[in-house]
């Protein structure tokens, strides 16, 4: 079956530090890949996505590149802010039994200190 | 903006009670999903629906049922609540875009079963 593996958190950084959150996946088909973010007390919201190999998704200074050869979709940001503190989920969508089924990683908590 | 609403933010129920969690979306999305979110386990798919009156089991359907009588509404039912169903429940909806669809999440219902 499909699976998504993310690095365990929490990741604790100082403001303006470089961020990387690793994500690797296993899929039977050719999935689309996503990063979602969950701020405290809220539901998840899409941060960025990529639908084919070598695509780069980007939003709010965050980037991730779909790497088919390494089955990875690592999230990066050059300079984090306190407001980026949240839980980040890597996810894929792949066809199964005729429907596109989403699969989420376990989430990585990011804490940014001033 | 897409809006997904859930009937309650917090709910306290007793073991054995029948519990209804309601989700409504206002963007005419075909697909709707119910997840539970637990610390260290991420999001796990309970049920999803890709059309009115259609439903499919996710990864952890045991102890749950769903109902989708109208396109905009997807209900999760706990037939006889148990303490191990204490969790955060998230509803989501999406268009069908061949796997590239973004999921839009509600704010979540935190359920405590005593």
Tab-separated table of N, CA and C in Angstrom, chain B residues 16-69:
chain	number	residue	atom	x	y	z
B	16	UNK	N	-21.130	4.334	25.055
B	16	UNK	CA	-22.375	3.708	24.631
B	16	UNK	C	-23.343	4.646	23.930
B	17	UNK	N	-23.114	5.944	24.025
B	17	UNK	CA	-24.003	6.891	23.345
B	17	UNK	C	-23.801	6.831	21.835
B	18	UNK	N	-24.841	7.181	21.103
B	18	UNK	CA	-24.731	7.334	19.658
B	18	UNK	C	-24.360	8.787	19.386
B	19	UNK	N	-23.317	8.988	18.579
B	19	UNK	CA	-22.778	10.323	18.362
B	19	UNK	C	-22.833	10.660	16.878
B	20	UNK	N	-23.292	11.855	16.589
B	20	UNK	CA	-23.363	12.338	15.214
B	20	UNK	C	-22.434	13.538	15.062
B	21	UNK	N	-21.541	13.449	14.091
B	21	UNK	CA	-20.692	14.586	13.736
B	21	UNK	C	-21.082	15.016	12.324
B	22	UNK	N	-21.399	16.303	12.193
B	22	UNK	CA	-21.873	16.810	10.916
B	22	UNK	C	-20.829	17.681	10.248
B	23	UNK	N	-20.777	17.590	8.927
B	23	UNK	CA	-19.841	18.388	8.132
B	23	UNK	C	-20.588	18.937	6.920
B	24	UNK	N	-20.411	20.219	6.653
B	24	UNK	CA	-21.050	20.858	5.513
B	24	UNK	C	-20.013	21.654	4.737
B	25	UNK	N	-20.035	21.508	3.406
B	25	UNK	CA	-19.154	22.305	2.545
B	25	UNK	C	-20.001	23.091	1.551
B	26	UNK	N	-19.469	24.258	1.165
B	26	UNK	CA	-20.283	25.172	0.365
B	26	UNK	C	-19.748	25.357	-1.053
B	27	UNK	N	-18.886	24.434	-1.524
B	27	UNK	CA	-18.275	24.624	-2.835
B	27	UNK	C	-18.666	23.554	-3.845
B	28	UNK	N	-19.722	22.823	-3.600
B	28	UNK	CA	-20.212	21.838	-4.567
B	28	UNK	C	-19.168	20.755	-4.882
B	29	UNK	N	-18.344	20.413	-3.882
B	29	UNK	CA	-17.323	19.382	-4.073
B	29	UNK	C	-17.953	18.000	-4.145
B	30	UNK	N	-17.402	17.178	-5.048
B	30	UNK	CA	-17.900	15.802	-5.153
B	30	UNK	C	-17.441	14.937	-3.966
B	31	UNK	N	-16.181	15.146	-3.556
B	31	UNK	CA	-15.573	14.250	-2.580
B	31	UNK	C	-15.636	14.823	-1.179
B	32	UNK	N	-15.924	13.957	-0.214
B	32	UNK	CA	-15.859	14.356	1.192
B	32	UNK	C	-15.231	13.231	1.996
B	33	UNK	N	-14.536	13.628	3.070
B	33	UNK	CA	-13.710	12.693	3.836
B	33	UNK	C	-13.890	12.930	5.333
B	34	UNK	N	-13.762	11.856	6.089
B	34	UNK	CA	-13.644	11.951	7.541
B	34	UNK	C	-12.339	11.295	7.979
B	35	UNK	N	-11.573	12.052	8.795
B	35	UNK	CA	-10.327	11.575	9.377
B	35	UNK	C	-10.413	11.688	10.896
B	36	UNK	N	-9.580	10.886	11.548
B	36	UNK	CA	-9.296	11.174	12.947
B	36	UNK	C	-7.802	11.465	13.081
B	37	UNK	N	-7.508	12.397	13.986
B	37	UNK	CA	-6.129	12.839	14.195
B	37	UNK	C	-5.738	12.563	15.626
B	38	UNK	N	-4.690	11.771	15.814
B	38	UNK	CA	-4.210	11.421	17.134
B	38	UNK	C	-2.717	11.709	17.217
B	39	UNK	N	-2.254	12.165	18.369
B	39	UNK	CA	-0.821	12.492	18.521
B	39	UNK	C	0.067	11.318	18.144
B	40	UNK	N	1.066	11.589	17.312
B	40	UNK	CA	2.007	10.551	16.905
B	40	UNK	C	1.513	9.646	15.800
B	41	UNK	N	0.230	9.751	15.456
B	41	UNK	CA	-0.332	8.882	14.407
B	41	UNK	C	-0.745	9.665	13.169
B	42	UNK	N	-0.759	10.976	13.249
B	42	UNK	CA	-1.144	11.784	12.100
B	42	UNK	C	-2.623	11.661	11.794
B	43	UNK	N	-2.961	11.765	10.517
B	43	UNK	CA	-4.352	11.657	10.076
B	43	UNK	C	-4.601	10.251	9.540
B	44	UNK	N	-5.697	9.684	9.979
B	44	UNK	CA	-6.085	8.375	9.468
B	44	UNK	C	-7.484	8.476	8.883
B	45	UNK	N	-7.642	7.940	7.683
B	45	UNK	CA	-8.898	8.055	6.964
B	45	UNK	C	-9.908	7.043	7.482
B	46	UNK	N	-11.086	7.543	7.851
B	46	UNK	CA	-12.137	6.667	8.375
B	46	UNK	C	-13.062	6.224	7.237
B	47	UNK	N	-13.657	7.180	6.557
B	47	UNK	CA	-14.544	6.939	5.423
B	47	UNK	C	-14.395	8.099	4.446
B	48	UNK	N	-14.737	7.840	3.197
B	48	UNK	CA	-14.859	8.930	2.249
B	48	UNK	C	-16.032	8.658	1.319
B	49	UNK	N	-16.423	9.708	0.621
B	49	UNK	CA	-17.572	9.619	-0.276
B	49	UNK	C	-17.259	10.436	-1.525
B	50	UNK	N	-17.505	9.874	-2.695
B	50	UNK	CA	-17.240	10.610	-3.927
B	50	UNK	C	-18.525	11.003	-4.654
B	51	UNK	N	-19.657	10.749	-4.019
B	51	UNK	CA	-20.919	11.158	-4.604
B	51	UNK	C	-22.020	10.974	-3.561
B	52	UNK	N	-23.145	11.593	-3.810
B	52	UNK	CA	-24.278	11.447	-2.892
B	52	UNK	C	-24.643	9.968	-2.781
B	53	UNK	N	-24.910	9.555	-1.546
B	53	UNK	CA	-25.307	8.183	-1.213
B	53	UNK	C	-24.195	7.150	-1.471
B	54	UNK	N	-23.011	7.588	-1.867
B	54	UNK	CA	-21.893	6.668	-2.056
B	54	UNK	C	-20.951	6.814	-0.871
B	55	UNK	N	-20.341	5.705	-0.461
B	55	UNK	CA	-19.366	5.747	0.613
B	55	UNK	C	-18.357	4.638	0.407
B	56	UNK	N	-17.154	4.891	0.871
B	56	UNK	CA	-16.083	3.903	0.794
B	56	UNK	C	-15.362	3.874	2.133
B	57	UNK	N	-14.952	2.701	2.553
B	57	UNK	CA	-14.202	2.573	3.791
B	57	UNK	C	-12.775	3.066	3.590
B	58	UNK	N	-12.286	3.732	4.628
B	58	UNK	CA	-10.893	4.114	4.645
B	58	UNK	C	-10.065	3.091	5.397
B	59	UNK	N	-9.072	3.579	6.105
B	59	UNK	CA	-8.149	2.679	6.797
B	59	UNK	C	-8.682	2.151	8.124
B	60	UNK	N	-9.556	2.935	8.780
B	60	UNK	CA	-10.013	2.555	10.124
B	60	UNK	C	-11.521	2.744	10.266
B	61	UNK	N	-12.358	2.023	9.515
B	61	UNK	CA	-13.798	2.240	9.562
B	61	UNK	C	-14.517	1.578	10.739
B	62	UNK	N	-13.835	0.701	11.445
B	62	UNK	CA	-14.515	-0.076	12.485
B	62	UNK	C	-15.051	0.851	13.575
B	63	UNK	N	-16.327	0.636	13.917
B	63	UNK	CA	-16.958	1.434	14.967
B	63	UNK	C	-17.600	2.712	14.467
B	64	UNK	N	-17.487	2.961	13.156
B	64	UNK	CA	-18.026	4.180	12.557
B	64	UNK	C	-18.938	3.834	11.385
B	65	UNK	N	-19.860	4.733	11.079
B	65	UNK	CA	-20.609	4.678	9.840
B	65	UNK	C	-20.760	6.105	9.340
B	66	UNK	N	-21.211	6.267	8.104
B	66	UNK	CA	-21.365	7.596	7.519
B	66	UNK	C	-22.661	7.668	6.736
B	67	UNK	N	-23.039	8.902	6.461
B	67	UNK	CA	-24.239	9.144	5.672
B	67	UNK	C	-24.007	10.364	4.795
B	68	UNK	N	-24.391	10.243	3.530
B	68	UNK	CA	-24.318	11.385	2.618
B	68	UNK	C	-25.596	11.406	1.784
B	69	UNK	N	-26.592	12.104	2.301
B	69	UNK	CA	-27.892	12.224	1.656
B	69	UNK	C	-27.949	13.425	0.712
